[in-house]
Amino acid sequence: LEDRLGGWKLRGILVFDAKFADSDKDDSNWTSTAAKNEFTKEKFRLYFSKQIDENTSFNSEFRYGAWAKSSTKKGMGDTNEMSTQRAWVQTKLPYDIKFRVGRFGFDWEGDNGLYTDEDATFGDWRVDGFEFKKSFGNLTGTAIIGRNASGENRNTFMNASYEQMLYALNLNWTPNEKFFGGLMGYWQKGDLETAGAAKPHLYTYAVNAGFKFTPAVELKGIYYWQKNSFENGAVLDDSAKSWKAILDIKQDLLKFTSLWIEYSQEDNNFGGNNDQNWVARYSFGTYSETGVLNVRPHNNQTSKYWFIKAEQKWNKKWGSFVRFVKADWDTAGLDDAQEWGVGVKYQYTPAIAFMLAYDSVDYGDQGRTKEAATYGKDNLVIFRTTVKF
């Protein structure tokens, strides 16, 4: 088949979710007509790639279904929306510099294993632009010059300025198999300008590190701080911060389970992925509607989070997990929120997997707004089918 396609390679994934919820409150971010139960093509992706020569390749990703084009249809009914989410060429420049051009994704938190489930605190974006990557022994530097007009790398502060320039730099040092450390910088400069006001910008910096006491026990974390300038007067603090520390224990050590213990603190006006409607850190699975961060406030206070997840691999076919999240908003009139869930996974064939899970979230009796239905309790049962081909 590849010979007939002229060297092109094709692969894909389909994730189909059957969701059964207690109420319609978890649907406010998706459609104007809420529904308790939904069957959705949660993820439908096709990937085309071709090796052009020894050093050069072309890669692309096409999306159908939920969020194919920032749609509110959630992958229900006919799959009549499609978008080219990524299309880039990768090659090698002189001095052994790796070079990418086009629309591509980068996730520097994920590269260092600094989150599980959803999502990076900051970053994990698609960008239109150029990437340069060069290694100097144990030090690797990555620089990105990009531009976005689609709101991909948006947050609360940059919402009014989707069209923006993005400059990003990542320095990652791995002197041995036990330790890593690094520095990150993201400089977002928006185009939107009002009379007598400066163009909005958001500068985000980070330092991260990790140490493996044994191959099965690792302590790691990341610390962010931001500087911003906006013309709309909505910014409460121009130096918001966010940090998290993680103890990651593999099942090889505990034998019966792995264990992820994460503690984090974040200023409630920190501009990051928690501000995006379609995904929230600590949420359950991809594009999950339930999650404690649905009631995250924006003020000068600092929220505190505990996130614990235990996964069990019973054999080649069966696995399970248990997860718990607790959020302290440090905000008068807003109750703390907590969430817990359990699930079982079954690998039917190498290509087909099933998951059955239950998730329960308690927003408290004093949620942020009753109009947004983010108060009280909600429960979700999800049956997921994943097919990779």
Short mmCIF file of C-alpha atoms in Angstrom, two decimals:
data_model
loop_
_atom_site.label_atom_id
_atom_site.label_comp_id
_atom_site.label_asym_id
_atom_site.label_seq_id
_atom_site.Cartn_x
_atom_site.Cartn_y
_atom_site.Cartn_z
CA LEU A 1 0.00 0.00 0.00
CA GLU A 2 2.82 2.41 0.84
CA ASP A 3 4.46 1.66 -2.52
CA ARG A 4 1.24 2.57 -4.32
CA LEU A 5 0.97 5.76 -2.26
CA GLY A 6 4.42 6.85 -3.39
CA GLY A 7 6.06 6.51 0.01
CA TRP A 8 3.29 8.22 1.98
CA LYS A 9 2.39 6.78 5.38
CA LEU A 10 -1.07 6.95 6.90
CA ARG A 11 -2.17 6.31 10.48
CA GLY A 12 -5.06 7.42 12.66
CA ILE A 13 -7.01 7.23 15.89
CA LEU A 14 -10.70 7.23 16.81
CA VAL A 15 -11.89 7.82 20.37
CA PHE A 16 -15.64 7.35 20.86
CA ASP A 17 -17.20 8.34 24.19
CA ALA A 18 -20.56 7.38 25.65
CA LYS A 19 -21.19 9.77 28.57
CA PHE A 20 -23.96 9.58 31.13
CA ALA A 21 -24.16 12.54 33.52
CA ASP A 22 -26.23 13.32 36.61
CA SER A 23 -27.26 16.71 35.26
CA ASP A 24 -26.70 19.14 32.43
CA LYS A 25 -24.47 21.51 34.42
CA ASP A 26 -21.27 20.03 32.97
CA ASP A 27 -22.26 21.03 29.44
CA SER A 28 -22.26 24.82 29.68
CA ASN A 29 -18.95 25.26 27.87
CA TRP A 30 -19.94 23.18 24.87
CA THR A 31 -23.39 23.98 23.53
CA SER A 32 -26.22 26.34 24.20
CA THR A 33 -28.54 23.34 24.53
CA ALA A 34 -27.28 21.22 27.41
CA ALA A 35 -27.79 17.45 27.54
CA LYS A 36 -27.32 14.91 30.29
CA ASN A 37 -26.19 12.03 28.07
CA GLU A 38 -23.97 12.29 25.00
CA PHE A 39 -22.36 9.99 22.46
CA THR A 40 -19.46 11.79 20.82
CA LYS A 41 -16.62 11.20 18.41
CA GLU A 42 -14.27 12.69 20.96
CA LYS A 43 -11.16 12.34 18.86
CA PHE A 44 -10.85 11.45 15.18
CA ARG A 45 -7.41 12.13 13.74
CA LEU A 46 -5.67 11.18 10.51
CA TYR A 47 -1.90 11.57 10.17
CA PHE A 48 -0.11 11.73 6.81
CA SER A 49 3.68 11.75 6.60
CA LYS A 50 6.41 11.26 4.05
CA GLN A 51 10.19 10.90 4.30
CA ILE A 52 11.40 13.24 1.57
CA ASP A 53 15.10 12.46 1.89
CA GLU A 54 17.59 11.30 4.51
CA ASN A 55 17.19 14.46 6.61
CA THR A 56 13.83 15.87 5.55
CA SER A 57 10.28 14.75 6.31
CA PHE A 58 6.75 16.12 5.95
CA ASN A 59 4.08 15.59 8.62
CA SER A 60 0.43 16.60 8.89
CA GLU A 61 -2.60 16.05 11.11
CA PHE A 62 -6.25 16.26 10.07
CA ARG A 63 -8.98 16.43 12.70
CA TYR A 64 -12.61 15.45 12.53
CA GLY A 65 -15.25 15.31 15.24
CA ALA A 66 -15.02 17.18 18.52
CA TRP A 67 -13.11 20.46 18.27
CA ALA A 68 -12.16 19.88 14.66
CA LYS A 69 -12.67 23.60 14.01
CA SER A 70 -13.31 24.97 17.50
CA SER A 71 -16.84 23.71 17.01
CA THR A 72 -19.52 23.42 19.67
CA LYS A 73 -21.00 20.34 18.01
CA LYS A 74 -18.75 18.08 20.06
CA GLY A 75 -18.34 15.40 17.41
CA MET A 76 -22.01 14.45 17.45
CA GLY A 77 -23.97 13.49 14.33
CA ASP A 78 -22.42 13.71 10.88
CA THR A 79 -18.69 14.31 10.84
CA ASN A 80 -18.88 17.22 8.44
CA GLU A 81 -16.17 19.43 9.89
CA MET A 82 -12.49 18.93 9.22
CA SER A 83 -9.42 21.04 9.81
CA THR A 84 -5.71 20.76 9.13
CA GLN A 85 -4.39 21.18 12.64
CA ARG A 86 -0.72 20.61 11.86
CA ALA A 87 1.42 20.63 8.74
CA TRP A 88 5.17 21.01 8.93
CA VAL A 89 8.47 20.08 7.35
CA GLN A 90 11.43 19.00 9.45
CA THR A 91 14.99 19.00 8.18
CA LYS A 92 18.59 19.52 9.27
CA LEU A 93 20.51 22.75 8.79
CA PRO A 94 24.28 23.24 8.87
CA TYR A 95 25.98 22.77 12.27
CA ASP A 96 23.58 19.93 13.03
CA ILE A 97 20.65 22.25 13.76
CA LYS A 98 17.22 20.59 13.63
CA PHE A 99 14.72 22.85 11.89
CA ARG A 100 10.92 22.79 11.65
CA VAL A 101 8.71 25.12 9.63
CA GLY A 102 4.93 25.24 9.30
CA ARG A 103 2.21 24.59 11.86
CA PHE A 104 3.45 22.29 14.61
CA GLY A 105 2.91 21.56 18.29
CA PHE A 106 5.32 21.83 21.20
CA ASP A 107 4.88 20.79 24.84
CA TRP A 108 7.96 21.39 26.95
CA GLU A 109 6.29 20.39 30.21
CA GLY A 110 5.25 17.08 28.68
CA ASP A 111 8.74 16.47 27.32
CA ASN A 112 10.00 16.36 30.93
CA GLY A 113 7.06 14.32 32.26
CA LEU A 114 5.74 17.19 34.39
CA TYR A 115 2.03 16.33 34.15
CA THR A 116 -0.32 13.40 33.73
CA ASP A 117 -3.91 13.40 32.45
CA GLU A 118 -4.85 16.99 31.47
CA ASP A 119 -2.82 19.26 30.96
CA ALA A 120 0.36 21.35 31.06
CA THR A 121 0.18 24.37 33.35
CA PHE A 122 1.42 26.52 30.51
CA GLY A 123 2.23 25.79 26.89
CA ASP A 124 1.32 22.60 25.00
CA TRP A 125 0.36 24.69 21.99
CA ARG A 126 0.26 24.65 18.23
CA VAL A 127 2.04 27.50 16.52
CA ASP A 128 2.65 28.74 12.98
CA GLY A 129 6.31 29.45 12.63
CA PHE A 130 9.89 28.23 12.86
CA GLU A 131 11.69 26.01 15.37
CA PHE A 132 15.46 25.68 15.78
CA LYS A 133 16.93 22.95 18.01
CA LYS A 134 20.60 22.38 18.78
CA SER A 135 22.41 20.15 21.28
CA PHE A 136 25.68 21.10 22.95
CA GLY A 137 26.70 17.95 24.78
CA ASN A 138 24.27 17.57 27.71
CA LEU A 139 22.59 20.93 27.00
CA THR A 140 19.82 21.23 24.39
CA GLY A 141 18.44 24.57 23.27
CA THR A 142 15.17 25.08 21.41
CA ALA A 143 14.02 28.43 20.00
CA ILE A 144 10.64 29.17 18.40
CA ILE A 145 9.54 32.19 16.41
CA GLY A 146 5.83 31.96 15.69
CA ARG A 147 2.56 33.69 15.12
CA ASN A 148 -0.99 32.74 16.01
CA ALA A 149 -4.27 34.16 14.79
CA SER A 150 -6.52 31.33 15.97
CA GLY A 151 -6.37 31.67 19.74
CA GLU A 152 -4.47 28.40 20.20
CA ASN A 153 -2.06 29.84 22.74
CA ARG A 154 -4.58 32.03 24.47
CA ASN A 155 -5.49 32.61 28.10
CA THR A 156 -7.60 35.07 30.04
CA PHE A 157 -5.23 37.98 29.56
CA MET A 158 -4.62 37.43 25.86
CA ASN A 159 -8.23 36.64 24.89
CA ALA A 160 -8.70 40.08 23.39
CA SER A 161 -5.53 39.66 21.35
CA TYR A 162 -5.68 36.34 19.52
CA GLU A 163 -3.40 37.65 16.81
CA GLN A 164 0.03 37.74 18.37
CA MET A 165 3.69 37.09 17.94
CA LEU A 166 5.20 34.32 20.04
CA TYR A 167 8.87 33.96 20.91
CA ALA A 168 9.87 30.98 23.05
CA LEU A 169 13.16 29.57 24.34
CA ASN A 170 13.84 26.31 26.19
CA LEU A 171 17.20 25.26 27.65
CA ASN A 172 17.27 21.70 28.95
CA TRP A 173 20.27 20.19 30.77
CA THR A 174 20.56 16.42 31.37
CA PRO A 175 24.06 15.71 32.74
CA ASN A 176 23.17 12.10 33.60
CA GLU A 177 20.27 9.64 33.76
CA LYS A 178 19.23 10.84 37.23
CA PHE A 179 18.96 14.61 36.90
CA PHE A 180 17.43 17.16 34.55
CA GLY A 181 17.07 20.90 34.84
CA GLY A 182 15.97 23.66 32.56
CA LEU A 183 14.81 27.19 31.87
CA MET A 184 11.86 28.30 29.72
CA GLY A 185 10.70 31.64 28.40
CA TYR A 186 7.55 32.57 26.46
CA TRP A 187 7.13 36.09 25.11
CA GLN A 188 3.62 36.75 23.75
CA LYS A 189 3.06 40.11 22.06
CA GLY A 190 -0.49 40.87 20.94
CA ASP A 191 -1.49 42.93 17.91
CA LEU A 192 -4.60 44.54 19.41
CA GLU A 193 -4.08 48.20 20.23
CA THR A 194 -6.46 50.84 21.51
CA ALA A 195 -6.02 54.59 21.37
CA GLY A 196 -3.47 55.81 23.88
CA ALA A 197 -2.70 52.31 25.18
CA ALA A 198 0.17 49.90 24.74
CA LYS A 199 -0.21 46.64 22.86
CA PRO A 200 -0.89 43.83 25.33
CA HIS A 201 1.87 41.39 26.11
CA LEU A 202 2.41 38.46 28.43
CA TYR A 203 5.89 37.28 29.38
CA THR A 204 6.11 33.92 31.16
CA TYR A 205 9.28 32.40 32.61
CA ALA A 206 9.90 29.01 34.20
CA VAL A 207 12.57 26.93 35.89
CA ASN A 208 12.15 23.15 36.17
CA ALA A 209 14.15 20.24 37.56
CA GLY A 210 13.89 16.58 38.43
CA PHE A 211 15.92 13.94 40.23
CA LYS A 212 15.56 10.15 40.12
CA PHE A 213 16.51 8.56 43.43
CA THR A 214 16.05 5.20 41.71
CA PRO A 215 14.72 4.32 38.23
CA ALA A 216 11.28 3.98 39.90
CA VAL A 217 11.24 7.07 42.16
CA GLU A 218 11.50 10.62 40.83
CA LEU A 219 10.96 14.03 42.44
CA LYS A 220 10.34 16.81 39.95
CA GLY A 221 8.67 20.19 39.60
CA ILE A 222 8.35 23.51 37.82
CA TYR A 223 8.02 27.16 38.92
CA TYR A 224 6.44 29.88 36.70
CA TRP A 225 6.26 33.65 37.03
CA GLN A 226 4.67 36.18 34.69
CA LYS A 227 4.92 39.81 33.70
CA ASN A 228 2.18 41.51 31.71
CA SER A 229 0.90 44.83 30.46
CA PHE A 230 -2.68 45.26 29.27
CA GLU A 231 -4.74 48.22 28.21
CA ASN A 232 -8.11 47.03 29.53
CA GLY A 233 -7.35 47.47 33.22
CA ALA A 234 -8.49 43.93 34.03
CA VAL A 235 -5.16 42.72 35.39
CA LEU A 236 -5.10 42.54 39.17
CA ASP A 237 -1.45 41.62 39.56
CA ASP A 238 1.28 41.90 36.95
CA SER A 239 3.50 39.26 38.59
CA ALA A 240 1.38 36.11 38.93
CA LYS A 241 3.10 32.85 39.89
CA SER A 242 2.42 29.12 39.65
CA TRP A 243 4.42 26.12 40.83
CA LYS A 244 4.03 22.39 41.43
CA ALA A 245 6.07 19.57 42.97
CA ILE A 246 5.57 15.92 41.98
CA LEU A 247 6.58 12.61 43.50
CA ASP A 248 6.35 9.97 40.76
CA ILE A 249 6.62 6.34 41.92
CA LYS A 250 6.49 3.56 39.32
CA GLN A 251 4.70 0.26 39.80
CA ASP A 252 8.06 -1.51 39.55
CA LEU A 253 8.72 -0.39 43.13
CA LEU A 254 5.32 -0.76 44.78
CA LYS A 255 4.47 -3.88 42.75
CA PHE A 256 0.68 -3.48 42.94
CA THR A 257 0.32 0.15 41.80
CA SER A 258 2.07 3.27 40.61
CA LEU A 259 1.59 6.52 42.52
CA TRP A 260 1.58 10.15 41.36
CA ILE A 261 1.43 12.70 44.21
CA GLU A 262 1.30 16.34 43.14
CA TYR A 263 0.98 19.52 45.18
CA SER A 264 0.68 22.90 43.50
CA GLN A 265 -0.02 26.54 44.23
CA GLU A 266 -1.20 29.02 41.66
CA ASP A 267 -2.20 32.66 41.81
CA ASN A 268 -5.82 32.87 40.74
CA ASN A 269 -4.98 35.40 38.04
CA PHE A 270 -2.15 33.34 36.53
CA GLY A 271 -2.70 33.20 32.78
CA GLY A 272 -2.32 29.58 31.67
CA ASN A 273 -4.15 26.58 30.27
CA ASN A 274 -6.62 26.63 33.16
CA ASP A 275 -8.24 29.61 31.45
CA GLN A 276 -9.14 27.67 28.31
CA ASN A 277 -12.72 26.45 28.02
CA TRP A 278 -11.88 23.24 26.18
CA VAL A 279 -9.38 21.75 28.60
CA ALA A 280 -8.49 22.11 32.25
CA ARG A 281 -5.61 20.79 34.33
CA TYR A 282 -6.61 17.87 36.54
CA SER A 283 -9.76 17.20 34.51
CA PHE A 284 -10.80 13.64 33.82
CA GLY A 285 -9.68 12.52 30.38
CA THR A 286 -9.58 14.46 27.15
CA TYR A 287 -12.11 17.29 26.85
CA SER A 288 -13.90 16.24 30.03
CA GLU A 289 -16.74 18.50 31.13
CA THR A 290 -16.41 17.68 34.83
CA GLY A 291 -13.55 19.08 36.86
CA VAL A 292 -12.80 21.24 39.89
CA LEU A 293 -11.30 23.98 37.72
CA ASN A 294 -14.73 24.80 36.30
CA VAL A 295 -15.09 27.08 39.33
CA ARG A 296 -11.57 28.52 39.39
CA PRO A 297 -11.82 32.22 40.39
CA HIS A 298 -9.78 35.15 39.09
CA ASN A 299 -8.53 37.38 41.88
CA ASN A 300 -5.42 38.23 43.88
CA GLN A 301 -5.62 35.10 46.05
CA THR A 302 -3.62 31.89 45.64
CA SER A 303 -5.25 28.49 45.16
CA LYS A 304 -3.76 25.27 46.48
CA TYR A 305 -4.22 21.84 44.87
CA TRP A 306 -3.63 18.23 45.79
CA PHE A 307 -3.73 15.70 42.96
CA ILE A 308 -3.18 11.99 43.60
CA LYS A 309 -3.42 9.25 41.00
CA ALA A 310 -2.72 5.53 41.35
CA GLU A 311 -2.61 3.27 38.28
CA GLN A 312 -2.50 -0.53 38.34
CA LYS A 313 -1.31 -2.69 35.46
CA TRP A 314 -2.65 -6.16 36.27
CA ASN A 315 -1.47 -7.92 33.11
CA LYS A 316 -1.09 -7.27 29.39
CA LYS A 317 -4.86 -6.85 29.01
CA TRP A 318 -6.26 -5.36 32.21
CA GLY A 319 -5.54 -2.19 34.15
CA SER A 320 -7.28 0.20 36.53
CA PHE A 321 -6.84 3.61 38.15
CA VAL A 322 -8.00 5.74 41.08
CA ARG A 323 -7.68 9.55 41.17
CA PHE A 324 -8.40 12.37 43.63
CA VAL A 325 -8.26 16.17 43.30
CA LYS A 326 -8.83 18.82 45.97
CA ALA A 327 -8.76 22.58 45.38
CA ASP A 328 -8.64 25.32 48.04
CA TRP A 329 -9.57 28.60 46.31
CA ASP A 330 -8.69 30.92 49.21
CA THR A 331 -11.71 33.00 48.19
CA ALA A 332 -14.55 34.20 50.45
CA GLY A 333 -17.96 32.95 49.34
CA LEU A 334 -16.52 30.17 47.17
CA ASP A 335 -16.44 26.69 48.61
CA ASP A 336 -13.46 24.42 48.11
CA ALA A 337 -13.96 21.81 45.40
CA GLN A 338 -12.94 18.19 45.22
CA GLU A 339 -13.21 15.34 42.74
CA TRP A 340 -12.55 11.62 42.70
CA GLY A 341 -12.80 8.90 40.10
CA VAL A 342 -12.17 5.23 39.41
CA GLY A 343 -11.85 3.32 36.18
CA VAL A 344 -10.93 0.05 34.53
CA LYS A 345 -9.15 -0.44 31.19
CA TYR A 346 -9.12 -3.43 28.86
CA GLN A 347 -6.80 -3.86 25.85
CA TYR A 348 -9.01 -6.02 23.63
CA THR A 349 -6.52 -6.20 20.75
CA PRO A 350 -3.29 -4.28 20.07
CA ALA A 351 -5.44 -1.74 18.17
CA ILE A 352 -8.65 -1.63 20.26
CA ALA A 353 -9.01 -0.60 23.89
CA PHE A 354 -11.98 0.00 26.19
CA MET A 355 -12.34 2.06 29.35
CA LEU A 356 -15.21 2.27 31.84
CA ALA A 357 -14.92 4.98 34.47
CA TYR A 358 -16.89 6.91 37.08
CA ASP A 359 -16.11 10.48 38.09
CA SER A 360 -17.70 12.58 40.85
CA VAL A 361 -17.09 16.27 41.50
CA ASP A 362 -18.33 18.41 44.38
CA TYR A 363 -18.21 22.16 43.70
CA GLY A 364 -19.65 22.99 47.11
CA ASP A 365 -22.88 24.79 48.00
CA GLN A 366 -21.40 28.18 47.12
CA GLY A 367 -20.14 27.82 43.57
CA ARG A 368 -18.88 30.71 41.51
CA THR A 369 -22.23 31.42 39.83
CA LYS A 370 -25.46 29.51 39.73
CA GLU A 371 -26.05 30.80 36.21
CA ALA A 372 -22.99 28.84 35.08
CA ALA A 373 -24.31 25.85 37.03
CA THR A 374 -20.97 25.42 38.77
CA TYR A 375 -22.24 24.50 42.21
CA GLY A 376 -23.38 21.40 44.01
CA LYS A 377 -22.39 17.91 42.93
CA ASP A 378 -22.14 16.20 39.57
CA ASN A 379 -21.37 12.66 38.48
CA LEU A 380 -20.24 11.23 35.17
CA VAL A 381 -20.07 7.68 33.83
CA ILE A 382 -18.04 7.28 30.68
CA PHE A 383 -17.50 4.31 28.40
CA ARG A 384 -14.66 4.99 25.98
CA THR A 385 -13.61 3.03 22.90
CA THR A 386 -10.19 3.80 21.40
CA VAL A 387 -9.10 2.45 18.03
CA LYS A 388 -5.62 3.07 16.62
CA PHE A 389 -4.87 2.18 13.02
#
